[in-house]
Coordinates of C-alpha atoms in Angstrom, one line a residue:
E1 CA 118.5 102.8 89.9
E2 CA 122.1 101.7 89.5
F3 CA 124.8 103.2 91.2
S4 CA 128.6 103.2 90.5
C5 CA 131.6 104.5 92.4
S6 CA 135.4 104.5 92.0
P7 CA 137.8 102.7 93.9
L8 CA 139.5 104.7 96.7
L9 CA 143.2 105.8 96.2
E10 CA 145.8 104.0 98.1
S11 CA 145.8 107.2 100.1
E12 CA 142.6 107.4 100.9
R13 CA 142.2 104.0 102.4
S14 CA 142.1 103.4 106.0
E15 CA 143.5 100.5 108.1
S16 CA 142.0 97.3 107.8
L17 CA 139.0 96.3 110.2
S18 CA 140.1 94.0 112.5
W19 CA 138.0 91.1 114.1
D20 CA 137.8 92.6 117.5
Q21 CA 136.3 95.9 116.1
L22 CA 133.1 97.3 116.7
A23 CA 130.8 96.8 113.4
Y24 CA 127.5 98.1 114.6
V25 CA 125.4 98.5 117.6
M26 CA 121.8 97.4 117.6
Y27 CA 119.2 98.2 120.2
T28 CA 116.9 95.3 121.4
S29 CA 114.6 95.1 124.4
G30 CA 115.3 91.4 124.8
S31 CA 113.2 89.9 127.6
T32 CA 113.3 93.2 129.6
G33 CA 111.3 95.4 127.6
K34 CA 113.8 97.9 128.1
P35 CA 116.0 99.0 124.9
K36 CA 119.8 98.2 125.5
G37 CA 122.4 98.7 122.9
V38 CA 124.2 95.8 121.9
G39 CA 127.8 95.8 120.3
F40 CA 128.2 93.5 117.4
L41 CA 131.9 92.8 116.4
A42 CA 133.2 92.4 112.8
G43 CA 134.5 89.0 113.5
S44 CA 131.2 87.8 114.0
L45 CA 129.8 89.1 111.0
I46 CA 132.8 88.1 108.8
N47 CA 132.4 84.6 110.2
L48 CA 128.9 84.2 109.6
I49 CA 129.2 85.7 105.7
E50 CA 132.2 83.7 105.1
W51 CA 130.3 80.3 106.6
K52 CA 127.2 81.2 104.3
L53 CA 129.4 81.3 101.2
G54 CA 131.5 78.3 102.3
E55 CA 128.6 75.7 103.1
L56 CA 125.5 77.1 101.2
P57 CA 127.1 77.6 97.6
N58 CA 123.6 79.2 96.1
T59 CA 124.1 82.1 98.5
G60 CA 126.6 83.7 95.7
L61 CA 125.8 85.6 92.6
S62 CA 122.0 85.7 93.2
K63 CA 119.5 88.3 94.2
V64 CA 119.1 89.2 97.6
L65 CA 116.1 91.0 99.1
Q66 CA 116.4 93.4 102.0
Y67 CA 113.3 92.6 103.4
S68 CA 114.4 93.3 107.0
A69 CA 114.2 97.0 108.3
I70 CA 117.6 98.7 109.2
G71 CA 117.0 98.5 112.9
F72 CA 116.9 94.6 112.7
D73 CA 119.9 92.7 112.9
A74 CA 119.2 90.5 109.8
S75 CA 119.4 93.5 107.7
A76 CA 123.2 93.8 108.2
Q77 CA 123.6 90.0 106.9
E78 CA 121.3 90.5 104.1
I79 CA 123.4 93.4 102.8
V80 CA 126.7 92.2 103.3
T81 CA 126.2 88.7 102.1
A82 CA 125.0 90.5 98.9
L83 CA 127.8 93.0 98.7
S84 CA 130.8 90.2 99.6
S85 CA 129.3 87.7 97.0
G86 CA 128.7 89.5 93.9
S87 CA 125.0 89.2 94.3
T88 CA 122.5 92.1 93.8
L89 CA 120.8 93.6 96.8
A90 CA 117.2 94.4 95.8
L91 CA 115.4 96.8 97.9
I92 CA 111.6 97.1 98.7
D93 CA 109.2 99.9 99.8
E94 CA 107.0 99.6 103.0
T95 CA 103.7 99.1 101.1
N96 CA 105.1 96.1 99.6
R97 CA 107.2 94.7 102.4
R98 CA 103.7 94.6 104.7
D99 CA 101.4 93.5 102.4
S100 CA 102.1 89.4 101.8
N101 CA 100.2 89.5 98.3
K102 CA 102.3 92.4 97.2
L103 CA 105.3 91.2 98.7
I104 CA 105.2 87.6 97.0
E105 CA 104.4 89.7 93.6
H106 CA 107.5 91.6 94.3
I107 CA 109.5 88.3 94.7
T108 CA 108.2 87.1 91.4
T109 CA 108.8 90.2 89.5
E110 CA 112.1 90.8 90.7
N111 CA 113.3 87.3 90.8
I112 CA 114.5 86.8 94.3
D113 CA 116.7 84.2 94.6
H114 CA 117.7 84.9 98.7
L115 CA 115.0 85.8 101.2
F116 CA 115.5 85.9 104.9
A117 CA 112.2 86.2 106.9
P118 CA 110.7 85.6 110.3
F119 CA 108.3 82.3 110.5
V120 CA 105.2 84.7 110.6
V121 CA 106.1 86.2 106.9
L122 CA 107.2 83.0 105.7
M123 CA 103.9 81.5 106.8
N124 CA 101.9 84.3 105.5
L125 CA 103.8 84.4 102.2
S126 CA 103.1 80.9 101.5
E127 CA 99.5 81.4 102.0
S128 CA 99.6 84.2 99.5
R129 CA 101.5 82.2 97.2
E130 CA 98.4 80.2 96.9
V131 CA 96.1 83.3 95.6
V132 CA 98.6 85.1 93.6
S133 CA 98.6 84.1 90.0
Q134 CA 102.2 82.5 88.8
A135 CA 103.6 83.4 91.9
G136 CA 107.4 82.8 92.1
W137 CA 109.4 81.4 95.1
P138 CA 113.1 82.0 96.1
K139 CA 115.8 79.5 95.7
E140 CA 117.0 79.7 99.3
V141 CA 114.7 80.9 102.4
F142 CA 116.1 81.5 105.8
T143 CA 114.1 81.9 108.8
A144 CA 115.0 82.9 112.3
G145 CA 113.5 85.1 115.2
E146 CA 111.0 82.8 116.5
Q147 CA 110.1 79.0 116.3
L148 CA 109.9 77.4 113.0
K149 CA 106.6 75.6 112.6
I150 CA 105.9 73.8 109.1
T151 CA 102.6 74.6 108.0
P152 CA 100.9 72.8 105.1
A153 CA 101.0 75.9 103.1
I154 CA 104.8 76.2 103.8
R155 CA 105.4 72.6 102.8
S156 CA 102.9 72.9 99.8
A157 CA 105.5 75.9 98.5
F158 CA 108.6 74.0 98.8
L159 CA 107.2 70.9 97.2
E160 CA 105.9 72.9 94.2
N161 CA 109.3 74.4 93.8
P162 CA 111.9 71.7 93.6
G163 CA 115.3 72.9 94.6
S164 CA 114.3 75.5 96.9
R165 CA 115.9 75.0 100.3
L166 CA 114.7 76.2 103.8
H167 CA 117.2 77.0 106.7
N168 CA 116.4 77.5 110.2
F169 CA 118.7 80.0 111.7
Y170 CA 118.8 80.5 115.5
G171 CA 120.8 83.3 117.6
P172 CA 120.7 86.0 120.0
T173 CA 121.1 89.6 118.8
E174 CA 124.6 89.4 120.5
A175 CA 125.9 86.9 118.2
H176 CA 123.5 87.2 115.3
V177 CA 123.3 83.4 114.1
V178 CA 125.2 80.7 116.3
S179 CA 123.4 77.5 114.6
T180 CA 121.7 76.3 111.7
Y181 CA 119.6 73.5 110.3
S182 CA 119.1 72.9 106.8
L183 CA 116.0 71.1 106.0
P184 CA 116.0 68.1 103.9
E185 CA 115.7 68.4 100.3
D186 CA 112.2 66.5 100.2
P187 CA 109.6 68.4 102.4
N188 CA 107.5 65.4 103.0
D189 CA 110.5 64.3 105.2
W190 CA 110.1 67.7 107.3
S191 CA 109.1 67.3 111.0
E192 CA 106.4 70.0 111.9
F193 CA 108.9 71.6 114.3
P194 CA 112.4 71.7 113.1
P195 CA 115.4 71.8 115.2
I196 CA 117.7 74.6 115.6
G197 CA 120.8 72.4 114.5
R198 CA 124.5 72.6 114.8
P199 CA 126.7 75.5 115.7
I200 CA 128.3 77.3 112.6
W201 CA 131.9 77.7 112.1
N202 CA 134.0 78.9 115.3
T203 CA 131.0 78.7 117.4
Q204 CA 130.2 76.5 120.3
L205 CA 126.6 76.1 121.8
Y206 CA 126.3 75.3 125.6
I207 CA 123.3 73.2 126.9
L208 CA 122.4 74.0 130.4
D209 CA 120.3 72.2 133.3
N210 CA 117.8 73.9 135.6
N211 CA 120.8 75.1 137.4
L212 CA 122.2 76.8 134.5
E213 CA 125.2 74.0 134.6

């Protein structure tokens, strides 16, 4: 379905959102197994989206799949990336989301350009692509949440779709994304375990020793 809305009148607009204001609260168990609420500041989300649009030009004017469940922090990235870049945000139901064959069919029929998926999902998708006839593949694929491993099926999917790029994101829930590594254009040059890369804009990484120094 398509929806339209009228712009707010000047009197209806609230004050501009400042960078240090709370954008949303995400609940995560982390390493403790006990759910805890993590407050995410607007500035961190704005910085991430501005970085993506500035450094990854193919992000804009595309079709973004909201694959992530609304309770997962990646959903905020999917939604805001699409709405702030003039892209289309494509939704998916649970049946298609949980079945790799149906998911790759959905990506193909909907002409999805932009996909954010954990490594296991990416691996399953690449394997399903080999059995689904005339399966498509996104132009930009972002993965995070667990260590990225380049399997033969993943490498094959990108080799057969020249121009498609794979980006390895890393970051705790508290910061969403703090570093990224864009794999080389030629999948033949990919290592089995790609690094997590360098910090995004306005972010610093600290490497600690065994004494946490």
